[in-house]
Short mmCIF file of C-alpha atoms and ligand atoms in Angstrom, two decimals:
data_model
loop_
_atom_site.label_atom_id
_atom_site.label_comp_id
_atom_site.label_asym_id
_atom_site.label_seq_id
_atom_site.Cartn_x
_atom_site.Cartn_y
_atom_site.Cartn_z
CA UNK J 1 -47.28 39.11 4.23
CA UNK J 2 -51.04 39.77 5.03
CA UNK J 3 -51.44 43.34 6.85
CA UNK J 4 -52.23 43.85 10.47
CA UNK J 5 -55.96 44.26 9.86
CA UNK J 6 -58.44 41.79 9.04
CA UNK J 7 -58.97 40.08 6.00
CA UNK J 8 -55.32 39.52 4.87
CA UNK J 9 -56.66 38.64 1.04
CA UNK J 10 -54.31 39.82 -1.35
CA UNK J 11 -56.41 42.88 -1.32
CA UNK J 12 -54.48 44.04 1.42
CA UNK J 13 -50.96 42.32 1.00
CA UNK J 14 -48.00 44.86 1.09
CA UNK J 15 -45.02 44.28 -1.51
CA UNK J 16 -43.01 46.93 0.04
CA UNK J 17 -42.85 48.85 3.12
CA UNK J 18 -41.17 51.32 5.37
CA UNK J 19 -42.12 52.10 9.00
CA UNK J 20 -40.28 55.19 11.55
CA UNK J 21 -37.84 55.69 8.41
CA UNK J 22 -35.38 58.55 10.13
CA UNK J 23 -32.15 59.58 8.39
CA UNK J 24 -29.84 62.66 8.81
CA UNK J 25 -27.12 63.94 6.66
CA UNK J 26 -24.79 65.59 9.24
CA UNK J 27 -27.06 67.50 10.81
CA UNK J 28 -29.53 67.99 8.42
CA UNK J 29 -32.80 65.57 9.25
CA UNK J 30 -33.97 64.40 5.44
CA UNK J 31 -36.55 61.72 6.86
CA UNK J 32 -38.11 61.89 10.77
CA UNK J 33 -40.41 59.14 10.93
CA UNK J 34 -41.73 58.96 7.28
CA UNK J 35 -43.68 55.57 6.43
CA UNK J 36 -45.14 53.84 3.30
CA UNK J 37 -46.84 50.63 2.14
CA UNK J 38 -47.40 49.87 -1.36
CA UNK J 39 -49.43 46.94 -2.22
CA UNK J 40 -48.45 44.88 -5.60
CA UNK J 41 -49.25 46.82 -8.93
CA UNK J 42 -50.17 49.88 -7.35
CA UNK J 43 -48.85 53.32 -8.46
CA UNK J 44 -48.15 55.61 -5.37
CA UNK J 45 -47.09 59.33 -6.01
CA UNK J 46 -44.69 60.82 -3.31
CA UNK J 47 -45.58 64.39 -3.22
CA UNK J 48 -43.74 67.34 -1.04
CA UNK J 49 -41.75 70.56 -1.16
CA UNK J 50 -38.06 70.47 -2.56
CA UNK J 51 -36.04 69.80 0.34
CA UNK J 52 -38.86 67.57 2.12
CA UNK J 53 -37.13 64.40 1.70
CA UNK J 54 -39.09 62.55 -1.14
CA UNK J 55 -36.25 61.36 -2.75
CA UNK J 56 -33.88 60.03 0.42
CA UNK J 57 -37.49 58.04 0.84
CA UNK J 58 -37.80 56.24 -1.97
CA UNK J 59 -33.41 55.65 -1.76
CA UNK J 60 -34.27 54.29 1.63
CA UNK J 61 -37.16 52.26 0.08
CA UNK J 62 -35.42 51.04 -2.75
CA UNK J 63 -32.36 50.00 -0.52
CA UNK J 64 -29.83 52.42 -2.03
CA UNK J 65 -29.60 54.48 1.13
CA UNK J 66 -29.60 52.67 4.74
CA UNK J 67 -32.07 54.59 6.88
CA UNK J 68 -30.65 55.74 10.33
CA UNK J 69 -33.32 53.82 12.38
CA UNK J 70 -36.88 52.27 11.35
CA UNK J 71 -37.71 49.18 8.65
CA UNK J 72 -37.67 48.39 5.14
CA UNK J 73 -39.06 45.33 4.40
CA UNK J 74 -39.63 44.07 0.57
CA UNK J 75 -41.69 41.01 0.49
CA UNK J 76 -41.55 40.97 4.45
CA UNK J 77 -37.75 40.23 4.33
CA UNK J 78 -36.51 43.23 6.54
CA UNK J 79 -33.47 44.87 3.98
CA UNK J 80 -31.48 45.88 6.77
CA UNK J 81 -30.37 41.82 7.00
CA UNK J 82 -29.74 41.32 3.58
CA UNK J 83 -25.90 41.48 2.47
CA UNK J 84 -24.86 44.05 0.22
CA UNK J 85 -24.58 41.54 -2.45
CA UNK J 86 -28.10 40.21 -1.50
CA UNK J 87 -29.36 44.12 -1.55
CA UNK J 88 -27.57 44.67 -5.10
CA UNK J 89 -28.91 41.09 -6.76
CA UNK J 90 -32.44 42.45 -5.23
CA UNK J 91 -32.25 46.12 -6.91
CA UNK J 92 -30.99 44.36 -10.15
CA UNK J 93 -33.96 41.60 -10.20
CA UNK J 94 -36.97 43.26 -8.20
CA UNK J 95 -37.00 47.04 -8.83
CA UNK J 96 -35.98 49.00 -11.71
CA UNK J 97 -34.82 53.34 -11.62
CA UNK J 98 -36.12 55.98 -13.30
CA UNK J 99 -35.09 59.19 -12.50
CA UNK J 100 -35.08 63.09 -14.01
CA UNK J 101 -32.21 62.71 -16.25
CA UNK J 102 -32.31 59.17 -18.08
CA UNK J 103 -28.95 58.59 -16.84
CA UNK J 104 -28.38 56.33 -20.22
CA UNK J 105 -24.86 55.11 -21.01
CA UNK J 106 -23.80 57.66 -23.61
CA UNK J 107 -21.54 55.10 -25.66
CA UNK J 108 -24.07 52.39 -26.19
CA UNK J 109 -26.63 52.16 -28.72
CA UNK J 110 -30.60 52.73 -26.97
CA UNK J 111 -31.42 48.99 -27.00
CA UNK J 112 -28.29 48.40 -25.78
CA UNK J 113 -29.25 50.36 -23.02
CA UNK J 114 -32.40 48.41 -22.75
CA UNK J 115 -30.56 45.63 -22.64
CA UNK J 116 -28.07 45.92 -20.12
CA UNK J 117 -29.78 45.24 -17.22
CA UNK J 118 -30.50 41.90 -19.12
CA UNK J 119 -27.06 41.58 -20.34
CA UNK J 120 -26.00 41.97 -16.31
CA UNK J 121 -27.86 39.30 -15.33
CA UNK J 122 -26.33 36.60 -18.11
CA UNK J 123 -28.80 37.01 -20.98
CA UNK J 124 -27.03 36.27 -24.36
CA UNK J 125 -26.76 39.64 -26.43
CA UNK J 126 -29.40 38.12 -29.05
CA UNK J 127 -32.12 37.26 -26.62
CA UNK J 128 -31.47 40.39 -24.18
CA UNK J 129 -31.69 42.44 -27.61
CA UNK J 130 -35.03 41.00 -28.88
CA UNK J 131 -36.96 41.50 -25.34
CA UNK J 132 -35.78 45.13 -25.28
CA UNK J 133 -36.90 45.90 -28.16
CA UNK J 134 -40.18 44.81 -27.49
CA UNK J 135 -40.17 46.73 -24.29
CA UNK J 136 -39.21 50.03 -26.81
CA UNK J 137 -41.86 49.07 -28.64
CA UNK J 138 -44.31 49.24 -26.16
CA UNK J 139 -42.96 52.88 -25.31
CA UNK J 140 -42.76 53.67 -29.18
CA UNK J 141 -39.14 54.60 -29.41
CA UNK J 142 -38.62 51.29 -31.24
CA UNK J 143 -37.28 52.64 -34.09
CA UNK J 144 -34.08 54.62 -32.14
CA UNK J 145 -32.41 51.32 -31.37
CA UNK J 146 -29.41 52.07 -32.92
CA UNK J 147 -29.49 55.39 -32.00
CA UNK J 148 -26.80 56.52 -29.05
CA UNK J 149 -28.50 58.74 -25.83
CA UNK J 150 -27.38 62.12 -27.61
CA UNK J 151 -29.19 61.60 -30.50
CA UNK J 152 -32.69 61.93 -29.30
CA UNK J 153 -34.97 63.74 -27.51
CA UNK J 154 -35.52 64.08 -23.72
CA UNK J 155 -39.23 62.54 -23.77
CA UNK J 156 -37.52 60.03 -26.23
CA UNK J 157 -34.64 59.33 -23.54
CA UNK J 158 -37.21 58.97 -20.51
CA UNK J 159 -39.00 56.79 -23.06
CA UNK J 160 -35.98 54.10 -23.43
CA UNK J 161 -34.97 54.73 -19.82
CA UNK J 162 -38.95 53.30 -18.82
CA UNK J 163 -38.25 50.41 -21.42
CA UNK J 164 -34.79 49.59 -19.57
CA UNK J 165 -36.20 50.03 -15.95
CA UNK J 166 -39.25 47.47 -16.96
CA UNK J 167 -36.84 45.36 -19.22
CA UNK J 168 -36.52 42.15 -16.30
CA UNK J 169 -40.02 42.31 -15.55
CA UNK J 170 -39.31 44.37 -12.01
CA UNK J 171 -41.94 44.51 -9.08
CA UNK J 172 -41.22 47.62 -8.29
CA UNK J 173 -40.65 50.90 -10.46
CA UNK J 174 -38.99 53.56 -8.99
CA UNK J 175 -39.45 56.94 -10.25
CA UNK J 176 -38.09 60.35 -8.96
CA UNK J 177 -39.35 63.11 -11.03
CA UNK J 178 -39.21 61.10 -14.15
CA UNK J 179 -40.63 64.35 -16.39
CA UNK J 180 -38.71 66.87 -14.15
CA UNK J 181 -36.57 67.90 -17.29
CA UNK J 182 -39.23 67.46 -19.97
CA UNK J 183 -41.90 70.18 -21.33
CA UNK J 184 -45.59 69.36 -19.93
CA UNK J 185 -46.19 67.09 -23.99
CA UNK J 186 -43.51 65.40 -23.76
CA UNK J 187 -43.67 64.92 -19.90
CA UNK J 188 -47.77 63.66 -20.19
CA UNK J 189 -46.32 61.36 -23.08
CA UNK J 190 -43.96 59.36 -20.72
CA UNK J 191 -46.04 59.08 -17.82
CA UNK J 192 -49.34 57.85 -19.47
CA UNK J 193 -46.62 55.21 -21.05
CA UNK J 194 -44.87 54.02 -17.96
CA UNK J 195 -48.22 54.12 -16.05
CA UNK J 196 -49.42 51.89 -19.19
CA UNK J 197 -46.82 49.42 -19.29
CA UNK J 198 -46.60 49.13 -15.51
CA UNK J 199 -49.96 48.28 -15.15
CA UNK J 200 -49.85 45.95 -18.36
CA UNK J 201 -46.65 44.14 -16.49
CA UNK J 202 -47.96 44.31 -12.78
CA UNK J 203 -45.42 46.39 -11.38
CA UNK J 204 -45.76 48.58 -8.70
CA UNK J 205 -44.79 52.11 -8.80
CA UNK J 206 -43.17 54.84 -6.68
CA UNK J 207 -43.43 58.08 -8.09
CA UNK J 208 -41.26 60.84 -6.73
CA UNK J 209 -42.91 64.51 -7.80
CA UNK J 210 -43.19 67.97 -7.07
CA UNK J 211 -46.00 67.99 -10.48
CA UNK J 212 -50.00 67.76 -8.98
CA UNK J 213 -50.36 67.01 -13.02
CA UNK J 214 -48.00 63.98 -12.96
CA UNK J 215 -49.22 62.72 -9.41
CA UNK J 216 -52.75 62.51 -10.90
CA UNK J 217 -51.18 59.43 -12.92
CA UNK J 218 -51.42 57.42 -9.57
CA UNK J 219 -53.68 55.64 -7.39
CA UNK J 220 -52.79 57.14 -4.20
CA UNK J 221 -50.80 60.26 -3.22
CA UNK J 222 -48.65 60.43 0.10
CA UNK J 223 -47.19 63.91 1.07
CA UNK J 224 -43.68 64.50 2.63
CA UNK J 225 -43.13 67.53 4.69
CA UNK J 226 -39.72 68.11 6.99
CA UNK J 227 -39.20 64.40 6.35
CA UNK J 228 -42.50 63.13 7.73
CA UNK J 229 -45.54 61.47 5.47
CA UNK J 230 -48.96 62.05 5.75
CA UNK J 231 -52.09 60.06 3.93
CA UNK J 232 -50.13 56.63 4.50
CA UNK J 233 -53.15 54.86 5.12
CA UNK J 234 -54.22 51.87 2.45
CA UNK J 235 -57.81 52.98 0.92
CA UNK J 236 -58.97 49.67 -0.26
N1 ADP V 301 -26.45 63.16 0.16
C1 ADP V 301 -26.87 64.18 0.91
N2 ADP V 301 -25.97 64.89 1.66
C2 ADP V 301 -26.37 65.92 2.43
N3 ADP V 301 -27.65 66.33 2.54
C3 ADP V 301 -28.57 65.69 1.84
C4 ADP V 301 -28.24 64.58 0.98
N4 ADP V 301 -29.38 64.13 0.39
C5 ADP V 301 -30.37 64.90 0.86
N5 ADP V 301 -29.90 65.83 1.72
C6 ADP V 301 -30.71 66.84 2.45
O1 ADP V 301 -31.83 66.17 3.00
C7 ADP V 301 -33.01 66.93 2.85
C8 ADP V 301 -34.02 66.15 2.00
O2 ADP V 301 -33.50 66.00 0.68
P1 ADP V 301 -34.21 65.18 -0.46
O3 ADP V 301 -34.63 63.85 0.05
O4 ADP V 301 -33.34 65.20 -1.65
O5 ADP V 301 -35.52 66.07 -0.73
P2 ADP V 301 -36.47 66.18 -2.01
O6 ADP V 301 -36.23 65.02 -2.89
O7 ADP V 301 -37.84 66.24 -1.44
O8 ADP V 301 -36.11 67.49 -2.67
C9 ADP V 301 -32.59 68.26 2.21
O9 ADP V 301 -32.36 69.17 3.25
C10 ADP V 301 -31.30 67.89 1.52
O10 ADP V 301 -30.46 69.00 1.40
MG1 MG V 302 -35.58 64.89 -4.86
#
């Protein structure tokens, strides 16, 4: 999908996109006309207020939350007229989640963790295994395989949970306040890894923060205030 304006080179191709995104909860209005594009590879910080609606954007985005009116498209294919099955089999093959608390399976070991989303999709344990840990390599808790969730560290649990959200190769990262529960170390350690190893692998990512500090890991900042976005434009 080339954009509206001219010279649709890849330059200016959008991976993902959401136009007049409006959703209420009750009464409540979390999103009143916010939009985003995000081109492929590119690392986009959502930035706003708690309360502002970053996070029901990037659900709405990431097709975990059906917007009230306006248009998701991934790829150009509009979400709204995928099946839930063909939404799911999307999430579990396009994107992968990060999010404030690793949200780890407690009773498996951290590469089984890695693994899962591997192991979901029909990889043999072996094979699943060996690709995560290279994936903990890259985010140095290689050594914690066998280790279960409770046993390490918060920046070492965002750590695997980056290695299991890039583990099948996703387009898309999504992140919402990935370092929210993490001092500012441990916090800088994660995101100059996941910005790292999304680059490295070509994904795309959407940052959810309240954090100037971690939003400075991206190429492009759009704010959310009372549900609407503002710097949506594409800076080539
Ligand atoms: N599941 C929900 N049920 C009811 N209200 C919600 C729900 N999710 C979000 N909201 C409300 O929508 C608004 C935006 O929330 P949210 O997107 O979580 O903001 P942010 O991530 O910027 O803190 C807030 O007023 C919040 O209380
Ligand atoms: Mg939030």
């Amino acid at each position: 999908m080339g954009a509206e304006t001219a010279g649709d080179g890849p330059v200016n191709e959008i991976l993902l996109g959401g136009v007049e995104l409006r959703k209420s909860f009750g009464s409540t209005p979390a999103l009143d006309g916010a939009a985003l594009a995000v081109r492929p590879g590119e690392i986009v910080a959502i930035m706003g207020p708690s309360g502002s609606g970053k996070s029901t954007l990037l659900h709405c985005l990431a097709g975990i939350v059906a917007p009230d009116s306006g248009t998701v498209t991934f790829q150009g294919q509009d979400l709204a007229r995928l099946s839930d099955r063909q939404r799911s089999a999307l999430r579990r093959s396009e994107f992968g989640f990060v999010f404030q608390f690793g949200q780890l399976v407690p009773e498996l070991s951290c590469v089984e963790n890695v693994a899962l989303p591997l192991r979901l999709s029909g990889v043999r344990r072996r094979e699943a295994e060996k690709t995560a840990l290279d994936w903990m390599a890259r985010l140095e808790v290689e050594s914690l395989g066998r280790k279960r969730p409770g046993e390490v560290s918060g920046g070492q649990g965002q750590r695997v949970a980056v290695a299991r959200a890039l583990v099948t190769a996703p387009k898309v990262i999504f992140a919402d306040e990935p370092t929210g529960a993490l001092d500012s170390l441990n916090g800088e350690q994660v995101m100059r890894l996941l910005v790292a190893t999304a680059r490295d692998s070509g994904a795309a990512v959407v940052l959810v923060t309240h954090e100037a500090r971690v939003a400075a890991y991206s190429d492009r900042e759009v704010v959310v205030r009372d549900g609407r976005t503002r710097q949506v434009e594409l800076v080539p």
